[in-house]
PDB file of C-alpha atoms in Angstrom:
ATOM      1  CA  MET A 290      39.449  96.491  72.464  1.00  0.00           C
ATOM      2  CA  SER A 291      39.125  93.008  71.169  1.00  0.00           C
ATOM      3  CA  ASP A 292      40.318  91.417  67.717  1.00  0.00           C
ATOM      4  CA  VAL A 293      37.069  91.169  65.376  1.00  0.00           C
ATOM      5  CA  VAL A 294      37.756  87.880  63.481  1.00  0.00           C
ATOM      6  CA  THR A 295      35.865  88.396  59.981  1.00  0.00           C
ATOM      7  CA  PRO A 296      35.604  85.485  57.263  1.00  0.00           C
ATOM      8  CA  ALA A 297      38.611  85.254  54.945  1.00  0.00           C
ATOM      9  CA  ASP A 298      38.126  86.855  51.402  1.00  0.00           C
ATOM     10  CA  GLY A 299      35.752  84.670  49.313  1.00  0.00           C
ATOM     11  CA  GLU A 300      34.693  82.148  52.251  1.00  0.00           C
ATOM     12  CA  ASP A 301      31.076  83.301  52.556  1.00  0.00           C
ATOM     13  CA  GLY A 302      30.744  83.026  48.664  1.00  0.00           C
ATOM     14  CA  ALA A 303      31.922  79.504  48.246  1.00  0.00           C
ATOM     15  CA  GLY A 304      29.714  78.306  51.405  1.00  0.00           C
ATOM     16  CA  ASP A 305      26.654  79.704  49.408  1.00  0.00           C
ATOM     17  CA  ALA A 306      27.893  78.375  46.005  1.00  0.00           C
ATOM     18  CA  GLY A 307      28.249  75.171  47.210  1.00  0.00           C
ATOM     19  CA  GLY A 308      24.520  75.413  49.091  1.00  0.00           C
ATOM     20  CA  ARG A 309      22.936  76.020  45.377  1.00  0.00           C
ATOM     21  CA  GLY A 310      25.755  73.104  43.628  1.00  0.00           C
ATOM     22  CA  THR A 311      23.897  70.732  46.436  1.00  0.00           C
ATOM     23  CA  SER A 312      20.783  71.705  45.859  1.00  0.00           C
ATOM     24  CA  ARG A 313      20.225  71.652  42.488  1.00  0.00           C
ATOM     25  CA  THR A 314      21.933  68.167  42.282  1.00  0.00           C
ATOM     26  CA  ARG A 315      19.498  66.522  44.764  1.00  0.00           C
ATOM     27  CA  LYS A 316      16.506  68.398  42.431  1.00  0.00           C
ATOM     28  CA  ALA A 317      18.078  66.800  39.097  1.00  0.00           C
ATOM     29  CA  ALA A 318      18.013  63.038  40.760  1.00  0.00           C
ATOM     30  CA  GLU A 319      14.614  63.413  41.970  1.00  0.00           C
ATOM     31  CA  LEU A 320      13.513  64.442  38.238  1.00  0.00           C
ATOM     32  CA  ALA A 321      15.373  62.121  36.544  1.00  0.00           C
ATOM     33  CA  ALA A 322      13.960  59.461  39.227  1.00  0.00           C
ATOM     34  CA  VAL A 323      10.162  60.636  38.387  1.00  0.00           C
ATOM     35  CA  VAL A 324      10.928  60.423  34.931  1.00  0.00           C
ATOM     36  CA  SER A 325      12.157  56.949  35.069  1.00  0.00           C
ATOM     37  CA  ALA A 326       9.212  55.435  36.729  1.00  0.00           C
ATOM     38  CA  VAL A 327       6.749  57.366  34.551  1.00  0.00           C
ATOM     39  CA  THR A 328       8.512  55.249  31.241  1.00  0.00           C
ATOM     40  CA  ALA A 329       8.858  52.027  33.153  1.00  0.00           C
ATOM     41  CA  LEU A 330       4.810  52.613  33.749  1.00  0.00           C
ATOM     42  CA  ALA A 331       4.390  53.545  29.513  1.00  0.00           C
ATOM     43  CA  ALA A 332       6.422  50.508  28.482  1.00  0.00           C
ATOM     44  CA  LEU A 333       3.969  48.373  31.357  1.00  0.00           C
ATOM     45  CA  VAL A 334       1.204  50.211  29.524  1.00  0.00           C
ATOM     46  CA  PHE A 335       2.042  49.410  26.014  1.00  0.00           C
ATOM     47  CA  GLY A 336       3.043  46.136  26.783  1.00  0.00           C
ATOM     48  CA  LEU A 337      -0.259  45.141  27.923  1.00  0.00           C
ATOM     49  CA  LEU A 338      -2.284  47.007  25.091  1.00  0.00           C
ATOM     50  CA  GLY A 339       0.051  45.043  22.619  1.00  0.00           C
ATOM     51  CA  VAL A 340      -0.696  41.825  24.025  1.00  0.00           C
ATOM     52  CA  ILE A 341      -4.608  42.072  24.098  1.00  0.00           C
ATOM     53  CA  GLY A 342      -4.525  43.658  20.924  1.00  0.00           C
ATOM     54  CA  THR A 343      -2.536  40.823  19.159  1.00  0.00           C
ATOM     55  CA  GLY A 344      -4.965  38.079  21.046  1.00  0.00           C
ATOM     56  CA  GLY A 345      -1.858  36.549  22.508  1.00  0.00           C
ATOM     57  CA  ALA A 346      -2.718  33.350  25.074  1.00  0.00           C
ATOM     58  CA  ALA A 347      -0.660  31.618  27.345  1.00  0.00           C
ATOM     59  CA  GLY A 348       1.242  28.844  25.819  1.00  0.00           C
ATOM     60  CA  GLU A 349       2.048  31.202  22.582  1.00  0.00           C
ATOM     61  CA  GLY A 350       5.124  33.455  21.813  1.00  0.00           C
ATOM     62  CA  ARG A 351       7.392  34.137  18.940  1.00  0.00           C
ATOM     63  CA  VAL A 352      10.939  33.526  18.916  1.00  0.00           C
ATOM     64  CA  ALA A 353      12.991  36.964  19.453  1.00  0.00           C
ATOM     65  CA  GLY A 354      13.685  38.406  15.600  1.00  0.00           C
ATOM     66  CA  SER A 355      12.187  35.586  13.863  1.00  0.00           C
ATOM     67  CA  GLY A 356       8.798  36.264  13.904  1.00  0.00           C
ATOM     68  CA  GLN A 357       7.664  32.058  13.917  1.00  0.00           C
ATOM     69  CA  SER A 358       5.310  31.206  16.821  1.00  0.00           C
ATOM     70  CA  THR A 359       6.507  28.658  19.101  1.00  0.00           C
ATOM     71  CA  ARG A 360       3.421  26.599  19.750  1.00  0.00           C
ATOM     72  CA  GLU A 361       3.492  23.314  18.310  1.00  0.00           C
ATOM     73  CA  ALA A 362       1.869  22.759  15.303  1.00  0.00           C
ATOM     74  CA  VAL A 363      -1.233  20.287  15.519  1.00  0.00           C
ATOM     75  CA  PRO A 364      -0.813  17.515  12.504  1.00  0.00           C
ATOM     76  CA  PRO A 365      -3.709  17.740  10.335  1.00  0.00           C
ATOM     77  CA  ALA A 366      -6.922  15.367  10.868  1.00  0.00           C
ATOM     78  CA  GLU A 367      -6.387  11.850   8.801  1.00  0.00           C
ATOM     79  CA  SER A 368      -7.729  11.575   5.283  1.00  0.00           C
ATOM     80  CA  PRO A 369     -10.742   9.826   5.151  1.00  0.00           C
ATOM     81  CA  SER A 370      -9.779   6.479   4.664  1.00  0.00           C
ATOM     82  CA  ALA A 371     -11.576   3.627   2.047  1.00  0.00           C
ATOM     83  CA  GLY A 372     -14.190   1.819   3.097  1.00  0.00           C
ATOM     84  CA  ALA A 373     -13.689  -1.989   4.305  1.00  0.00           C
ATOM     85  CA  THR A 374     -14.219  -4.621   1.709  1.00  0.00           C
ATOM     86  CA  GLY A 375     -14.919  -7.974   1.954  1.00  0.00           C
ATOM     87  CA  ALA A 376     -13.890 -11.324   0.841  1.00  0.00           C
ATOM     88  CA  ARG A 377     -14.851 -11.907  -2.302  1.00  0.00           C
ATOM     89  CA  PRO A 378     -15.251 -15.606  -3.956  1.00  0.00           C
ATOM     90  CA  GLY A 379     -11.689 -16.899  -4.550  1.00  0.00           C
ATOM     91  CA  ASP A 380     -10.279 -14.937  -2.452  1.00  0.00           C
ATOM     92  CA  THR A 381      -7.519 -16.816  -0.194  1.00  0.00           C
ATOM     93  CA  ALA A 382      -6.248 -15.764   3.312  1.00  0.00           C
ATOM     94  CA  GLU A 383      -3.388 -14.018   1.494  1.00  0.00           C
ATOM     95  CA  SER A 384      -5.552 -12.186  -0.710  1.00  0.00           C
ATOM     96  CA  SER A 385      -8.525 -10.708   1.323  1.00  0.00           C
ATOM     97  CA  ALA A 386      -6.097 -10.360   4.821  1.00  0.00           C
ATOM     98  CA  PRO A 387      -4.676  -6.369   5.485  1.00  0.00           C
ATOM     99  CA  ARG A 388      -1.301  -6.368   4.686  1.00  0.00           C
ATOM    100  CA  SER A 389       1.190  -3.879   5.464  1.00  0.00           C
ATOM    101  CA  PRO A 390       3.069  -2.296   2.563  1.00  0.00           C
ATOM    102  CA  GLN A 391       6.032  -4.225   0.740  1.00  0.00           C
ATOM    103  CA  SER A 392       9.282  -3.815  -0.282  1.00  0.00           C
ATOM    104  CA  PRO A 393       9.342  -4.375  -3.971  1.00  0.00           C
ATOM    105  CA  SER A 394      10.868  -7.762  -5.216  1.00  0.00           C
ATOM    106  CA  SER A 395      12.671  -9.310  -8.125  1.00  0.00           C
ATOM    107  CA  SER A 396      11.143 -12.695  -7.081  1.00  0.00           C
ATOM    108  CA  SER A 397       7.486 -14.051  -6.426  1.00  0.00           C
ATOM    109  CA  ALA A 398       9.323 -16.761  -4.358  1.00  0.00           C
ATOM    110  CA  SER A 399      11.297 -14.881  -1.468  1.00  0.00           C
ATOM    111  CA  PRO A 400      13.704 -16.627   0.467  1.00  0.00           C
ATOM    112  CA  SER A 401      11.106 -16.418   3.778  1.00  0.00           C
ATOM    113  CA  PHE A 402       9.050 -18.509   1.469  1.00  0.00           C
ATOM    114  CA  VAL A 403       7.384 -21.167   3.572  1.00  0.00           C
ATOM    115  CA  ARG A 404       5.499 -23.574   2.025  1.00  0.00           C
ATOM    116  CA  PRO A 405       2.233 -24.571   3.703  1.00  0.00           C
ATOM    117  CA  SER A 406       1.255 -28.333   4.351  1.00  0.00           C
ATOM    118  CA  VAL A 407       0.211 -30.291   1.210  1.00  0.00           C
ATOM    119  CA  PRO A 408      -2.999 -31.338   2.166  1.00  0.00           C
ATOM    120  CA  ARG A 409      -4.074 -35.189   1.920  1.00  0.00           C
ATOM    121  CA  GLY A 410      -4.721 -36.012  -1.951  1.00  0.00           C
ATOM    122  CA  TRP A 411      -2.504 -33.451  -3.291  1.00  0.00           C
ATOM    123  CA  HIS A 412       0.944 -33.438  -4.801  1.00  0.00           C
ATOM    124  CA  VAL A 413       3.079 -30.766  -6.123  1.00  0.00           C
ATOM    125  CA  VAL A 414       4.897 -30.267  -9.450  1.00  0.00           C
ATOM    126  CA  ARG A 415       7.655 -29.123 -11.345  1.00  0.00           C
ATOM    127  CA  ALA A 416       6.661 -27.127 -14.422  1.00  0.00           C
ATOM    128  CA  LYS A 417      11.330 -26.801 -15.541  1.00  0.00           C
ATOM    129  CA  ALA A 418      10.431 -25.278 -18.831  1.00  0.00           C
ATOM    130  CA  LEU A 419       8.263 -22.382 -16.693  1.00  0.00           C
ATOM    131  CA  ARG A 420      10.869 -22.441 -13.691  1.00  0.00           C
ATOM    132  CA  LEU A 421       7.799 -22.975 -10.945  1.00  0.00           C
ATOM    133  CA  GLU A 422       5.992 -25.906  -8.889  1.00  0.00           C
ATOM    134  CA  VAL A 423       1.858 -25.759  -8.488  1.00  0.00           C
ATOM    135  CA  ALA A 424      -0.162 -28.422  -6.684  1.00  0.00           C
ATOM    136  CA  VAL A 425      -2.725 -30.518  -8.126  1.00  0.00           C
ATOM    137  CA  PRO A 426      -4.540 -33.660  -7.060  1.00  0.00           C
ATOM    138  CA  ASP A 427      -4.081 -36.862  -7.123  1.00  0.00           C
ATOM    139  CA  GLY A 428      -5.196 -38.978 -10.254  1.00  0.00           C
ATOM    140  CA  TRP A 429      -5.555 -35.905 -12.212  1.00  0.00           C
ATOM    141  CA  LYS A 430      -3.869 -36.252 -15.869  1.00  0.00           C
ATOM    142  CA  LEU A 431      -1.534 -34.156 -17.543  1.00  0.00           C
ATOM    143  CA  ASP A 432      -2.920 -32.763 -20.399  1.00  0.00           C
ATOM    144  CA  VAL A 433      -0.725 -30.015 -22.037  1.00  0.00           C
ATOM    145  CA  ASP A 434       3.282 -29.911 -21.202  1.00  0.00           C
ATOM    146  CA  SER A 435       4.987 -27.388 -23.076  1.00  0.00           C
ATOM    147  CA  ALA A 436       7.508 -24.194 -22.430  1.00  0.00           C
ATOM    148  CA  LEU A 437       4.485 -21.784 -22.856  1.00  0.00           C
ATOM    149  CA  GLN A 438       1.583 -23.691 -20.503  1.00  0.00           C
ATOM    150  CA  SER A 439       1.068 -27.004 -18.553  1.00  0.00           C
ATOM    151  CA  THR A 440      -2.471 -28.034 -17.862  1.00  0.00           C
ATOM    152  CA  TRP A 441      -3.662 -31.053 -15.629  1.00  0.00           C
ATOM    153  CA  VAL A 442      -7.662 -32.657 -15.999  1.00  0.00           C
ATOM    154  CA  SER A 443      -9.565 -33.721 -13.574  1.00  0.00           C
ATOM    155  CA  PRO A 444     -10.594 -37.540 -14.119  1.00  0.00           C
ATOM    156  CA  ASP A 445     -13.939 -36.523 -14.850  1.00  0.00           C
ATOM    157  CA  ASN A 446     -13.015 -33.971 -17.217  1.00  0.00           C
ATOM    158  CA  ARG A 447     -15.213 -31.363 -15.136  1.00  0.00           C
ATOM    159  CA  TYR A 448     -11.740 -29.094 -13.985  1.00  0.00           C
ATOM    160  CA  VAL A 449      -8.737 -27.722 -15.231  1.00  0.00           C
ATOM    161  CA  ILE A 450      -6.054 -26.171 -13.671  1.00  0.00           C
ATOM    162  CA  GLY A 451      -3.246 -25.052 -15.782  1.00  0.00           C
ATOM    163  CA  VAL A 452      -0.468 -22.771 -15.313  1.00  0.00           C
ATOM    164  CA  LYS A 453       2.016 -20.635 -18.059  1.00  0.00           C
ATOM    165  CA  ARG A 454       4.789 -18.494 -18.672  1.00  0.00           C
ATOM    166  CA  ASP A 455       5.823 -16.026 -21.103  1.00  0.00           C
ATOM    167  CA  SER A 456       5.768 -11.932 -21.675  1.00  0.00           C
ATOM    168  CA  THR A 457       3.051 -11.966 -24.834  1.00  0.00           C
ATOM    169  CA  ASN A 458       1.070  -9.262 -23.312  1.00  0.00           C
ATOM    170  CA  GLY A 459       3.512  -7.387 -21.244  1.00  0.00           C
ATOM    171  CA  HIS A 460       5.684  -7.425 -18.457  1.00  0.00           C
ATOM    172  CA  THR A 461       3.170  -6.525 -15.407  1.00  0.00           C
ATOM    173  CA  ALA A 462      -0.133  -8.433 -14.114  1.00  0.00           C
ATOM    174  CA  GLN A 463      -2.206  -5.851 -14.688  1.00  0.00           C
ATOM    175  CA  SER A 464      -1.010  -5.740 -18.441  1.00  0.00           C
ATOM    176  CA  ALA A 465      -0.816  -9.855 -18.784  1.00  0.00           C
ATOM    177  CA  ALA A 466      -4.460  -9.723 -17.965  1.00  0.00           C
ATOM    178  CA  ILE A 467      -5.765  -6.863 -19.961  1.00  0.00           C
ATOM    179  CA  GLY A 468      -4.070  -8.936 -22.770  1.00  0.00           C
ATOM    180  CA  GLN A 469      -5.121 -11.987 -22.074  1.00  0.00           C
ATOM    181  CA  LEU A 470      -9.059 -10.980 -21.822  1.00  0.00           C
ATOM    182  CA  ALA A 471      -8.911  -9.285 -25.145  1.00  0.00           C
ATOM    183  CA  TRP A 472      -7.868 -12.086 -26.642  1.00  0.00           C
ATOM    184  CA  TYR A 473     -10.647 -14.292 -25.223  1.00  0.00           C
ATOM    185  CA  ARG A 474     -13.172 -11.617 -26.525  1.00  0.00           C
ATOM    186  CA  LYS A 475     -12.081 -12.825 -29.741  1.00  0.00           C
ATOM    187  CA  ALA A 476     -14.768 -15.546 -29.717  1.00  0.00           C
ATOM    188  CA  ASP A 477     -13.710 -16.967 -33.362  1.00  0.00           C
ATOM    189  CA  GLU A 478     -10.428 -18.070 -31.934  1.00  0.00           C
ATOM    190  CA  SER A 479     -10.764 -18.307 -28.293  1.00  0.00           C
ATOM    191  CA  LYS A 480     -13.787 -20.162 -28.999  1.00  0.00           C
ATOM    192  CA  MET A 481     -15.615 -18.709 -25.100  1.00  0.00           C
ATOM    193  CA  GLU A 482     -19.163 -17.531 -26.025  1.00  0.00           C
ATOM    194  CA  SER A 483     -21.165 -15.285 -24.204  1.00  0.00           C
ATOM    195  CA  LEU A 484     -18.371 -13.872 -22.553  1.00  0.00           C
ATOM    196  CA  LYS A 485     -18.803 -11.727 -19.056  1.00  0.00           C
ATOM    197  CA  ALA A 486     -15.731 -10.990 -16.981  1.00  0.00           C
ATOM    198  CA  THR A 487     -14.456  -9.191 -14.275  1.00  0.00           C
ATOM    199  CA  THR A 488     -11.020  -8.187 -12.712  1.00  0.00           C
ATOM    200  CA  HIS A 489     -10.261  -8.137  -9.561  1.00  0.00           C
ATOM    201  CA  PRO A 490      -6.710  -6.730  -7.626  1.00  0.00           C
ATOM    202  CA  ASP A 491      -5.344  -9.673  -5.492  1.00  0.00           C
ATOM    203  CA  ARG A 492      -1.893 -10.767  -4.065  1.00  0.00           C
ATOM    204  CA  GLN A 493       0.295 -13.577  -4.859  1.00  0.00           C
ATOM    205  CA  GLY A 494       3.440 -14.679  -3.478  1.00  0.00           C
ATOM    206  CA  GLY A 495       3.795 -11.125  -1.295  1.00  0.00           C
ATOM    207  CA  LYS A 496       3.715  -9.216  -4.664  1.00  0.00           C
ATOM    208  CA  PRO A 497       0.925  -7.152  -6.291  1.00  0.00           C
ATOM    209  CA  ALA A 498      -1.366  -9.781  -8.732  1.00  0.00           C
ATOM    210  CA  VAL A 499      -4.297  -9.656 -10.697  1.00  0.00           C
ATOM    211  CA  ARG A 500      -7.729 -12.100 -10.621  1.00  0.00           C
ATOM    212  CA  LEU A 501      -9.614 -12.488 -13.742  1.00  0.00           C
ATOM    213  CA  GLU A 502     -13.047 -14.037 -13.022  1.00  0.00           C
ATOM    214  CA  MET A 503     -14.653 -15.753 -16.158  1.00  0.00           C
ATOM    215  CA  ASP A 504     -18.295 -16.985 -17.329  1.00  0.00           C
ATOM    216  CA  TYR A 505     -18.953 -18.014 -21.117  1.00  0.00           C
ATOM    217  CA  HIS A 506     -19.698 -21.746 -22.303  1.00  0.00           C
ATOM    218  CA  TRP A 507     -18.240 -23.561 -24.922  1.00  0.00           C
ATOM    219  CA  PRO A 508     -19.522 -24.175 -28.563  1.00  0.00           C
ATOM    220  CA  ALA A 509     -22.879 -25.582 -29.569  1.00  0.00           C
ATOM    221  CA  ARG A 510     -22.596 -26.565 -25.823  1.00  0.00           C
ATOM    222  CA  ALA A 511     -25.043 -24.711 -23.513  1.00  0.00           C
ATOM    223  CA  THR A 512     -23.603 -25.832 -20.058  1.00  0.00           C
ATOM    224  CA  PRO A 513     -21.698 -22.197 -18.557  1.00  0.00           C
ATOM    225  CA  CYS A 514     -18.360 -22.842 -17.733  1.00  0.00           C
ATOM    226  CA  HIS A 515     -16.144 -20.600 -14.826  1.00  0.00           C
ATOM    227  CA  ARG A 516     -12.727 -19.377 -15.135  1.00  0.00           C
ATOM    228  CA  THR A 517     -10.148 -18.113 -12.527  1.00  0.00           C
ATOM    229  CA  GLU A 518      -7.140 -16.675 -13.379  1.00  0.00           C
ATOM    230  CA  ILE A 519      -4.274 -15.001 -11.146  1.00  0.00           C
ATOM    231  CA  PHE A 520      -1.750 -12.530 -12.699  1.00  0.00           C
ATOM    232  CA  VAL A 521       1.783 -12.067 -11.255  1.00  0.00           C
ATOM    233  CA  ALA A 522       4.677 -10.894 -12.835  1.00  0.00           C
ATOM    234  CA  GLY A 523       8.114 -12.532 -12.295  1.00  0.00           C
ATOM    235  CA  GLU A 524      11.184 -11.663 -13.427  1.00  0.00           C
ATOM    236  CA  GLY A 525      13.036 -11.038 -16.661  1.00  0.00           C
ATOM    237  CA  GLY A 526       9.893  -9.599 -17.963  1.00  0.00           C
ATOM    238  CA  GLN A 527       7.762 -12.673 -17.684  1.00  0.00           C
ATOM    239  CA  VAL A 528       4.418 -12.826 -16.545  1.00  0.00           C
ATOM    240  CA  TYR A 529       3.001 -16.068 -14.073  1.00  0.00           C
ATOM    241  CA  GLN A 530      -0.282 -17.326 -14.978  1.00  0.00           C
ATOM    242  CA  LEU A 531      -2.548 -19.623 -12.490  1.00  0.00           C
ATOM    243  CA  HIS A 532      -5.949 -20.766 -13.901  1.00  0.00           C
ATOM    244  CA  VAL A 533      -8.701 -23.235 -12.769  1.00  0.00           C
ATOM    245  CA  ASN A 534     -11.239 -24.344 -14.693  1.00  0.00           C
ATOM    246  CA  ASP A 535     -15.305 -25.770 -13.548  1.00  0.00           C
ATOM    247  CA  GLN A 536     -16.355 -27.119 -17.202  1.00  0.00           C
ATOM    248  CA  GLN A 537     -19.815 -27.754 -15.614  1.00  0.00           C
ATOM    249  CA  TYR A 538     -20.502 -24.863 -13.494  1.00  0.00           C
ATOM    250  CA  ASP A 539     -24.306 -25.249 -13.138  1.00  0.00           C
ATOM    251  CA  ALA A 540     -23.496 -28.511 -10.688  1.00  0.00           C
ATOM    252  CA  ARG A 541     -23.214 -27.182  -7.352  1.00  0.00           C
ATOM    253  CA  PRO A 542     -21.768 -27.530  -5.416  1.00  0.00           C
ATOM    254  CA  SER A 543     -18.313 -26.348  -7.421  1.00  0.00           C
ATOM    255  CA  ALA A 544     -14.977 -26.979  -6.312  1.00  0.00           C
ATOM    256  CA  LEU A 545     -13.174 -24.569  -8.545  1.00  0.00           C
ATOM    257  CA  PRO A 546     -12.669 -22.162  -5.359  1.00  0.00           C
ATOM    258  CA  GLN A 547     -11.218 -24.664  -3.103  1.00  0.00           C
ATOM    259  CA  LEU A 548      -8.814 -26.013  -6.227  1.00  0.00           C
ATOM    260  CA  LEU A 549      -7.675 -21.997  -6.507  1.00  0.00           C
ATOM    261  CA  ALA A 550      -6.831 -21.891  -2.468  1.00  0.00           C
ATOM    262  CA  THR A 551      -4.585 -24.817  -3.033  1.00  0.00           C
ATOM    263  CA  ALA A 552      -2.932 -24.654  -6.224  1.00  0.00           C
ATOM    264  CA  ARG A 553      -1.691 -20.729  -5.411  1.00  0.00           C
ATOM    265  CA  ALA A 554      -0.993 -21.659  -1.577  1.00  0.00           C
ATOM    266  CA  GLN A 555       1.752 -23.928  -3.085  1.00  0.00           C
ATOM    267  CA  LEU A 556       2.623 -22.211  -6.270  1.00  0.00           C
ATOM    268  CA  ARG A 557       6.495 -21.232  -6.434  1.00  0.00           C
ATOM    269  CA  THR A 558       8.318 -19.223  -9.204  1.00  0.00           C
ATOM    270  CA  ASP A 559      10.892 -18.283 -10.626  1.00  0.00           C
ATOM    271  CA  LEU A 560      13.044 -21.012  -9.817  1.00  0.00           C
ATOM    272  CA  THR A 561      16.328 -21.729 -10.409  1.00  0.00           C
ATOM    273  CA  ASP A 562      16.985 -25.032  -9.436  1.00  0.00           C
TER     274      ASP A 562
END
């Protein structure tokens, strides 16, 4: 009789246990894969719903953790600019031409000042007490020459060019113009009757200035007069004043605009030598 070989004690039990363990491991892995796929699908769906719900668009996002949009800010529309103004009587190229903002200066006689050529029939004069230079036509007579003002009169006594420097009415062009006009309106003192005046912003020597235009007549004279004055601040709280008078403004044409333009083009203030 041949021997019959039987499995060792516990061998069949171990094989069954190993088969059952392998089956459970495979099922767990399959379940995990299914859960992972479902989770990924859910995340994709919710992500798409989030973009649609917030109105997201290409080129727009948010910096993580900052809450700030990465879209470039669109510059606001420019404010409407002031309407262009045309040249006014008495304007010069300097007063009417557009100009860029200028830095403040302590002197209207800039180191870069280049005086234009003096026209034929004119010459430059210096009023040392007033620390200025100005141009006047040849043949005009010096009428007043003091520490406060200087004036020149044409041979026919029709025109007057004058300069002044003081701080009586303040230290700015605007305050000086206001104060001077207030005095002119006192007809008993100024002798300027039926006065009509207008003021305009201007420029002189690269600095803010005020231009004062006046129509009036002298007492007991019906002949109309016109006077233009330019006010510009100087050093030491002083204000410079250039004026041109036409004493017979009804006689046409008037040379006042050209006289003013030439005189102010040659005006230099705050001279030290």
